[in-house]
Coordinates of N, CA, C and O in Angstrom, one line a residue:
M15 N 84.5 94.0 109.4 CA 85.2 93.8 108.2 C 85.2 95.0 107.3 O 84.3 95.8 107.4
A16 N 86.2 95.2 106.6 CA 86.3 96.4 105.7 C 85.9 96.1 104.3 O 85.9 95.0 103.9
V17 N 85.6 97.1 103.6 CA 85.4 97.0 102.1 C 86.7 97.4 101.5 O 87.2 98.5 101.8
D18 N 87.2 96.6 100.6 CA 88.5 96.8 100.0 C 88.4 97.2 98.6 O 87.4 96.9 97.9
I19 N 89.4 97.9 98.1 CA 89.4 98.3 96.7 C 90.1 97.1 95.9 O 91.0 96.4 96.3
Y20 N 89.6 96.9 94.6 CA 90.1 95.9 93.7 C 90.4 96.6 92.4 O 89.5 97.1 91.8
L21 N 91.7 96.6 92.0 CA 92.1 97.2 90.8 C 92.5 96.2 89.7 O 93.2 95.2 90.0
T22 N 92.0 96.4 88.5 CA 92.2 95.5 87.4 C 93.1 96.2 86.4 O 92.8 97.3 86.0
F23 N 94.1 95.4 85.9 CA 95.0 96.0 84.9 C 94.9 95.2 83.6 O 94.4 94.1 83.5
N24 N 95.5 95.8 82.5 CA 95.4 95.2 81.2 C 96.8 94.6 80.8 O 97.4 95.0 79.9
G25 N 97.2 93.6 81.6 CA 98.4 92.9 81.3 C 99.7 93.4 82.1 O 100.7 92.8 82.0
N26 N 99.6 94.5 82.8 CA 100.7 95.0 83.5 C 100.5 95.1 85.0 O 101.1 95.9 85.7
C27 N 99.7 94.1 85.5 CA 99.5 94.1 87.0 C 100.7 93.9 87.8 O 101.0 94.5 88.8
R28 N 101.5 92.9 87.4 CA 102.8 92.6 88.1 C 103.7 93.8 88.3 O 104.1 94.2 89.3
E29 N 103.9 94.5 87.2 CA 104.7 95.7 87.2 C 104.1 96.8 88.1 O 104.8 97.4 88.9
A30 N 102.8 97.0 88.0 CA 102.1 98.0 88.9 C 102.2 97.6 90.3 O 102.5 98.5 91.2
V31 N 102.0 96.4 90.7 CA 102.0 96.0 92.1 C 103.4 96.1 92.6 O 103.6 96.5 93.8
E32 N 104.4 95.7 91.9 CA 105.8 95.8 92.3 C 106.1 97.3 92.6 O 106.8 97.6 93.5
F33 N 105.6 98.2 91.7 CA 105.8 99.6 91.8 C 105.2 100.1 93.1 O 105.8 100.8 93.9
Y34 N 103.9 99.7 93.4 CA 103.2 100.2 94.6 C 103.8 99.6 95.8 O 103.9 100.3 96.9
A35 N 104.3 98.4 95.8 CA 105.0 97.8 96.9 C 106.2 98.6 97.3 O 106.5 98.8 98.5
E36 N 106.9 99.1 96.3 CA 108.1 99.9 96.5 C 107.8 101.2 97.0 O 108.3 101.7 98.0
V37 N 106.8 101.9 96.4 CA 106.3 103.2 96.8 C 105.9 103.2 98.3 O 106.3 104.1 99.0
F38 N 105.1 102.2 98.7 CA 104.5 102.2 100.0 C 105.3 101.4 101.0 O 104.9 101.2 102.1
E39 N 106.4 100.8 100.5 CA 107.4 100.1 101.3 C 106.6 98.9 102.1 O 106.7 98.8 103.3
T40 N 105.9 98.1 101.3 CA 105.2 97.0 101.8 C 106.0 95.7 101.7 O 107.1 95.7 101.1
E41 N 105.5 94.6 102.3 CA 106.1 93.3 102.1 C 106.0 93.0 100.6 O 105.1 93.4 99.9
K42 N 106.9 92.1 100.1 CA 106.9 91.6 98.8 C 105.6 90.9 98.5 O 105.2 90.0 99.3
P43 N 104.9 91.2 97.4 CA 103.6 90.5 97.2 C 103.8 89.1 96.7 O 104.8 88.7 96.1
N44 N 102.7 88.3 97.0 CA 102.6 86.9 96.4 C 101.7 87.0 95.3 O 100.6 87.5 95.4
F45 N 102.1 86.5 94.1 CA 101.3 86.5 92.9 C 100.7 85.1 92.6 O 101.4 84.1 92.7
M46 N 99.4 85.1 92.3 CA 98.8 83.9 91.7 C 98.5 84.2 90.3 O 97.8 85.2 89.9
T47 N 99.0 83.4 89.4 CA 98.8 83.6 87.9 C 97.6 82.8 87.4 O 97.2 81.8 88.0
F48 N 97.1 83.1 86.3 CA 96.0 82.4 85.6 C 96.5 81.0 85.3 O 95.8 80.0 85.4
G49 N 97.8 80.8 84.9 CA 98.4 79.6 84.6 C 98.5 78.6 85.7 O 98.7 77.4 85.5
E50 N 98.5 79.1 87.0 CA 98.7 78.2 88.1 C 97.5 77.4 88.4 O 97.6 76.3 89.1
K51 N 96.3 77.8 88.0 CA 95.1 77.0 88.3 C 94.8 76.1 87.1 O 95.1 76.4 86.0
S52 N 94.3 74.9 87.4 CA 94.0 74.0 86.4 C 92.9 74.6 85.4 O 91.8 75.0 85.9
P53 N 93.2 74.7 84.2 CA 92.3 75.3 83.2 C 91.1 74.5 83.0 O 91.1 73.3 83.0
N54 N 90.0 75.2 82.7 CA 88.7 74.5 82.3 C 88.9 74.1 80.8 O 89.1 75.0 80.0
P55 N 88.8 72.8 80.5 CA 89.0 72.4 79.0 C 88.0 73.1 78.1 O 88.3 73.2 76.9
E56 N 86.9 73.6 78.6 CA 85.9 74.3 77.7 C 86.4 75.7 77.3 O 86.0 76.3 76.4
Y57 N 87.3 76.2 78.2 CA 87.9 77.6 77.9 C 89.4 77.5 78.0 O 90.0 77.9 79.0
P58 N 90.1 77.0 77.0 CA 91.5 76.9 77.0 C 92.2 78.3 77.2 O 91.7 79.3 76.6
L59 N 93.2 78.3 78.0 CA 93.9 79.5 78.3 C 95.0 79.7 77.3 O 95.9 78.8 77.1
P60 N 95.0 80.8 76.6 CA 96.1 81.1 75.7 C 97.5 81.1 76.4 O 97.6 81.5 77.5
E61 N 98.5 80.6 75.7 CA 99.8 80.5 76.3 C 100.3 81.9 76.8 O 100.9 82.0 77.9
E62 N 100.0 83.0 76.1 CA 100.5 84.3 76.5 C 99.7 84.8 77.8 O 100.2 85.8 78.4
A63 N 98.7 84.2 78.2 CA 97.9 84.6 79.3 C 98.3 83.9 80.6 O 97.9 84.3 81.7
K64 N 99.1 82.8 80.5 CA 99.4 82.0 81.7 C 100.2 82.7 82.8 O 100.1 82.4 83.9
N65 N 101.0 83.7 82.4 CA 101.7 84.5 83.4 C 101.0 85.8 83.9 O 101.5 86.5 84.7
L66 N 99.8 86.0 83.4 CA 99.0 87.2 83.8 C 98.6 86.9 85.3 O 98.4 85.8 85.7
I67 N 98.4 88.0 86.0 CA 98.1 87.9 87.4 C 96.6 87.7 87.6 O 95.8 88.5 87.2
M68 N 96.3 86.6 88.3 CA 94.9 86.3 88.6 C 94.5 87.0 89.9 O 93.4 87.6 90.1
H69 N 95.4 87.1 90.9 CA 95.1 87.8 92.2 C 96.4 88.0 92.9 O 97.3 87.2 93.0
T70 N 96.5 89.2 93.6 CA 97.5 89.5 94.6 C 96.9 90.6 95.4 O 95.9 91.2 95.1
R71 N 97.6 90.9 96.5 CA 97.1 92.0 97.4 C 98.3 92.6 98.1 O 99.4 92.0 98.2
L72 N 98.1 93.9 98.5 CA 99.1 94.6 99.3 C 98.4 95.2 100.5 O 97.2 95.7 100.4
A73 N 99.1 95.2 101.6 CA 98.6 95.9 102.8 C 99.2 97.3 102.8 O 100.5 97.4 102.9
I74 N 98.4 98.4 102.6 CA 99.0 99.7 102.5 C 98.4 100.5 103.6 O 97.2 100.9 103.6
E75 N 99.2 100.8 104.6 CA 98.8 101.7 105.7 C 97.5 101.3 106.3 O 96.6 102.1 106.6
G76 N 97.3 100.0 106.5 CA 96.1 99.4 107.2 C 95.0 99.1 106.3 O 93.9 98.6 106.7
S77 N 95.1 99.4 105.0 CA 94.1 99.0 104.0 C 94.6 97.9 103.1 O 95.8 97.8 102.8
T78 N 93.7 97.1 102.7 CA 94.0 96.0 101.7 C 93.6 96.5 100.4 O 92.5 96.9 100.1
V79 N 94.6 96.4 99.4 CA 94.3 96.7 98.0 C 94.6 95.5 97.3 O 95.7 94.9 97.4
M80 N 93.6 95.0 96.5 CA 93.8 93.8 95.7 C 93.9 94.1 94.2 O 93.4 95.1 93.8
F81 N 94.5 93.2 93.5 CA 94.9 93.5 92.1 C 94.7 92.2 91.3 O 94.9 91.1 91.8
S82 N 94.5 92.4 90.0 CA 94.6 91.4 89.0 C 94.7 92.0 87.6 O 94.5 93.1 87.4
D83 N 95.1 91.1 86.7 CA 95.0 91.5 85.3 C 93.6 91.1 84.8 O 92.9 90.3 85.4
T84 N 93.1 91.7 83.7 CA 91.9 91.4 83.1 C 91.9 89.9 82.7 O 92.9 89.5 82.1
F85 N 90.8 89.2 82.9 CA 90.8 87.8 82.5 C 91.0 87.8 81.0 O 90.4 88.6 80.2
P86 N 91.9 86.8 80.5 CA 92.1 86.8 79.0 C 90.9 86.7 78.2 O 90.0 85.9 78.5
G87 N 90.8 87.6 77.2 CA 89.6 87.7 76.4 C 88.5 88.6 76.8 O 87.6 88.9 76.1
S88 N 88.6 89.1 78.1 CA 87.6 90.0 78.6 C 88.0 91.4 78.2 O 89.2 91.7 78.2
P89 N 87.0 92.3 78.0 CA 87.4 93.7 77.6 C 87.9 94.4 78.8 O 87.6 94.2 80.0
F90 N 88.9 95.3 78.6 CA 89.4 96.2 79.6 C 89.0 97.6 79.3 O 89.2 98.1 78.2
T91 N 88.3 98.2 80.2 CA 87.9 99.6 80.0 C 88.3 100.4 81.2 O 88.0 100.1 82.4
V92 N 89.1 101.5 80.9 CA 89.5 102.4 82.0 C 88.2 103.0 82.6 O 87.3 103.4 81.9
G93 N 88.1 102.9 83.9 CA 86.9 103.4 84.6 C 86.2 102.2 85.2 O 85.6 102.2 86.3
N94 N 86.2 101.1 84.4 CA 85.6 99.8 84.9 C 86.6 98.9 85.5 O 86.3 97.7 85.8
N95 N 87.8 99.4 85.7 CA 88.9 98.6 86.2 C 89.0 98.7 87.7 O 90.0 98.2 88.3
I96 N 88.1 99.4 88.4 CA 88.1 99.5 89.8 C 86.8 98.9 90.4 O 85.7 99.3 89.9
S97 N 86.9 98.1 91.4 CA 85.7 97.5 92.0 C 85.9 97.5 93.5 O 87.0 97.6 94.0
L98 N 84.8 97.3 94.2 CA 84.9 97.2 95.7 C 84.7 95.8 96.0 O 83.8 95.1 95.5
A99 N 85.6 95.3 96.9 CA 85.5 93.9 97.3 C 84.9 93.8 98.7 O 85.6 94.3 99.7
Y100 N 83.7 93.2 98.8 CA 83.1 93.0 100.1 C 83.3 91.6 100.6 O 82.8 90.7 99.9
Q101 N 84.0 91.4 101.7 CA 84.3 90.1 102.2 C 83.4 90.0 103.5 O 83.5 90.8 104.4
C102 N 82.7 88.9 103.6 CA 81.8 88.7 104.7 C 82.1 87.3 105.4 O 82.4 86.3 104.7
L103 N 81.9 87.2 106.7 CA 82.1 86.0 107.4 C 80.8 85.1 107.4 O 80.9 83.9 107.8
E104 N 79.6 85.7 107.1 CA 78.4 85.0 107.2 C 77.7 84.9 105.9 O 77.4 85.9 105.2
A105 N 77.3 83.6 105.5 CA 76.7 83.4 104.2 C 75.4 84.0 104.1 O 75.0 84.6 103.0
E106 N 74.5 84.0 105.1 CA 73.2 84.7 105.1 C 73.3 86.2 104.8 O 72.6 86.8 104.0
K107 N 74.3 86.8 105.5 CA 74.4 88.3 105.3 C 75.0 88.6 103.9 O 74.5 89.5 103.3
L108 N 75.9 87.7 103.4 CA 76.4 87.9 102.1 C 75.3 87.8 101.1 O 75.2 88.6 100.1
Q109 N 74.4 86.8 101.2 CA 73.3 86.6 100.3 C 72.4 87.8 100.4 O 71.9 88.3 99.3
M110 N 72.1 88.4 101.6 CA 71.2 89.5 101.7 C 71.8 90.8 101.0 O 71.1 91.5 100.2
V111 N 73.1 91.0 101.2 CA 73.8 92.1 100.5 C 73.7 91.9 99.0 O 73.4 92.9 98.2
Y112 N 74.0 90.7 98.5 CA 74.0 90.4 97.1 C 72.6 90.7 96.5 O 72.5 91.4 95.5
E113 N 71.5 90.2 97.2 CA 70.2 90.4 96.7 C 69.8 91.9 96.6 O 69.2 92.4 95.7
K114 N 70.2 92.7 97.6 CA 69.9 94.1 97.6 C 70.7 94.9 96.5 O 70.2 95.8 95.8
L115 N 72.0 94.5 96.3 CA 72.8 95.2 95.3 C 72.3 94.9 93.9 O 72.4 95.7 93.0
K116 N 71.8 93.7 93.7 CA 71.4 93.3 92.3 C 70.1 93.9 91.9 O 69.8 94.0 90.7
K117 N 69.3 94.5 92.8 CA 68.0 95.1 92.4 C 68.3 96.3 91.6 O 69.1 97.2 92.0
E118 N 67.8 96.4 90.4 CA 68.0 97.4 89.4 C 69.5 97.5 88.9 O 69.9 98.4 88.2
G119 N 70.3 96.5 89.3 CA 71.7 96.4 88.8 C 71.8 95.3 87.8 O 70.9 94.8 87.3
T120 N 73.1 94.9 87.6 CA 73.4 93.8 86.6 C 74.3 92.8 87.3 O 75.4 93.2 87.8
V121 N 73.9 91.6 87.2 CA 74.7 90.5 87.7 C 75.8 90.1 86.8 O 75.5 89.7 85.6
G122 N 77.1 90.2 87.2 CA 78.2 89.8 86.4 C 78.5 88.3 86.6 O 78.9 87.6 85.7
M123 N 78.3 87.8 87.8 CA 78.5 86.4 88.2 C 77.6 86.1 89.3 O 77.6 86.8 90.3
E124 N 76.7 85.2 89.1 CA 75.8 84.8 90.2 C 76.6 84.3 91.4 O 77.7 83.8 91.3
L125 N 76.0 84.5 92.6 CA 76.6 84.1 93.8 C 76.7 82.6 93.8 O 75.7 81.9 93.6
Q126 N 77.9 82.1 93.9 CA 78.2 80.6 93.7 C 79.5 80.2 94.4 O 80.3 81.0 94.7
E127 N 79.7 78.9 94.5 CA 80.9 78.4 95.0 C 82.0 78.4 93.9 O 81.7 78.1 92.7
T128 N 83.2 78.9 94.3 CA 84.3 78.9 93.3 C 85.5 78.1 94.0 O 85.4 77.8 95.2
F129 N 86.6 78.0 93.3 CA 87.7 77.3 94.0 C 88.4 78.2 95.0 O 89.1 77.7 95.9
W130 N 88.1 79.5 95.1 CA 88.7 80.4 96.0 C 87.8 80.8 97.2 O 88.2 81.4 98.2
S131 N 86.5 80.5 97.0 CA 85.5 80.9 98.0 C 84.3 80.0 98.0 O 83.8 79.6 96.9
K132 N 83.7 79.7 99.2 CA 82.4 79.0 99.2 C 81.3 79.7 98.5 O 80.4 79.1 98.0
L133 N 81.3 81.0 98.6 CA 80.4 81.9 97.9 C 81.1 83.1 97.3 O 81.8 83.8 98.0
Y134 N 80.9 83.3 96.0 CA 81.5 84.5 95.4 C 80.5 85.0 94.3 O 79.9 84.1 93.6
G135 N 80.3 86.2 94.1 CA 79.5 86.8 93.1 C 80.0 88.2 92.7 O 80.7 88.8 93.5
Q136 N 79.5 88.7 91.6 CA 79.9 90.0 91.2 C 78.6 90.7 90.6 O 77.9 90.1 89.9
V137 N 78.4 92.0 91.1 CA 77.3 92.7 90.7 C 77.7 94.2 90.4 O 78.5 94.7 91.1
T138 N 77.1 94.7 89.4 CA 77.2 96.2 89.1 C 75.9 96.7 89.6 O 74.8 96.4 89.0
D139 N 76.0 97.6 90.6 CA 74.7 98.1 91.2 C 74.1 99.2 90.3 O 74.6 99.5 89.2
K140 N 72.9 99.7 90.7 CA 72.2 100.6 89.9 C 72.9 102.0 89.7 O 72.5 102.8 88.9
F141 N 74.0 102.2 90.5 CA 74.8 103.4 90.3 C 76.1 103.1 89.5 O 77.0 103.9 89.5
D142 N 76.2 101.9 88.9 CA 77.3 101.5 88.1 C 78.6 101.3 88.9 O 79.7 101.4 88.4
V143 N 78.4 100.9 90.2 CA 79.5 100.6 91.0 C 79.7 99.0 91.0 O 78.7 98.3 91.2
I144 N 80.9 98.5 90.7 CA 81.1 97.1 90.6 C 81.5 96.6 92.0 O 82.4 97.1 92.6
W145 N 80.8 95.5 92.4 CA 81.0 94.9 93.7 C 81.4 93.4 93.5 O 80.8 92.7 92.7
Q146 N 82.5 93.0 94.2 CA 82.9 91.6 94.3 C 82.5 91.2 95.7 O 83.0 91.8 96.6
L147 N 81.7 90.1 95.8 CA 81.2 89.7 97.1 C 81.8 88.3 97.4 O 81.7 87.4 96.5
S148 N 82.4 88.1 98.5 CA 82.9 86.7 98.8 C 82.7 86.4 100.3 O 82.8 87.2 101.2
L149 N 82.5 85.1 100.5 CA 82.4 84.5 101.8 C 83.8 84.2 102.2 O 84.6 83.6 101.5
T150 N 84.2 84.7 103.4 CA 85.6 84.6 103.8 C 85.7 83.9 105.2 O 84.9 84.2 106.0
N151 N 86.7 83.1 105.3 CA 87.0 82.5 106.6 C 87.7 83.5 107.5 O 88.5 84.3 107.0
E152 N 87.5 83.4 108.8 CA 88.2 84.3 109.7 C 89.7 84.3 109.5 O 90.4 85.3 109.6
D153 N 90.3 83.1 109.2 CA 91.8 83.0 109.1 C 92.3 83.7 107.8 O 93.4 83.9 107.6
E154 N 91.3 84.0 106.8 CA 91.7 84.7 105.6 C 91.6 86.2 105.7 O 92.0 86.9 104.8
V155 N 91.0 86.7 106.8 CA 90.9 88.2 106.9 C 92.2 88.8 107.1 O 93.0 88.4 107.9
S156 N 92.5 89.8 106.2 CA 93.8 90.5 106.3 C 93.7 91.8 107.0 O 92.7 92.4 107.2

């Protein structure tokens, strides 16, 4: 499995991805918006955030580049808008990588089940590199 790059934008993700798709002559991207998922009633989604991109990806010359807009209400900082996405087929290995990365680092999201992955977590390691870790099924590997 490869480690992929994940780019986060401040509301202009759709425009950026359409631009990159044209530049690199890729297939047309599929966009998942924040408004497509059932909102958590404890955290209502503002109307203006519903069309923001929650996730999309492009295959560029054999590499997968993933993209999203910043989650509504979350701060956007240039420099922190790039993370590495580690996708793993084995839960035990993913847990081991997570435990090692979080030593002397900061946990952004504990490793847990989400609606998109059986296990997902986010860690900023001791070198300030942001990692998104997820358990992936073989049929999801791009």
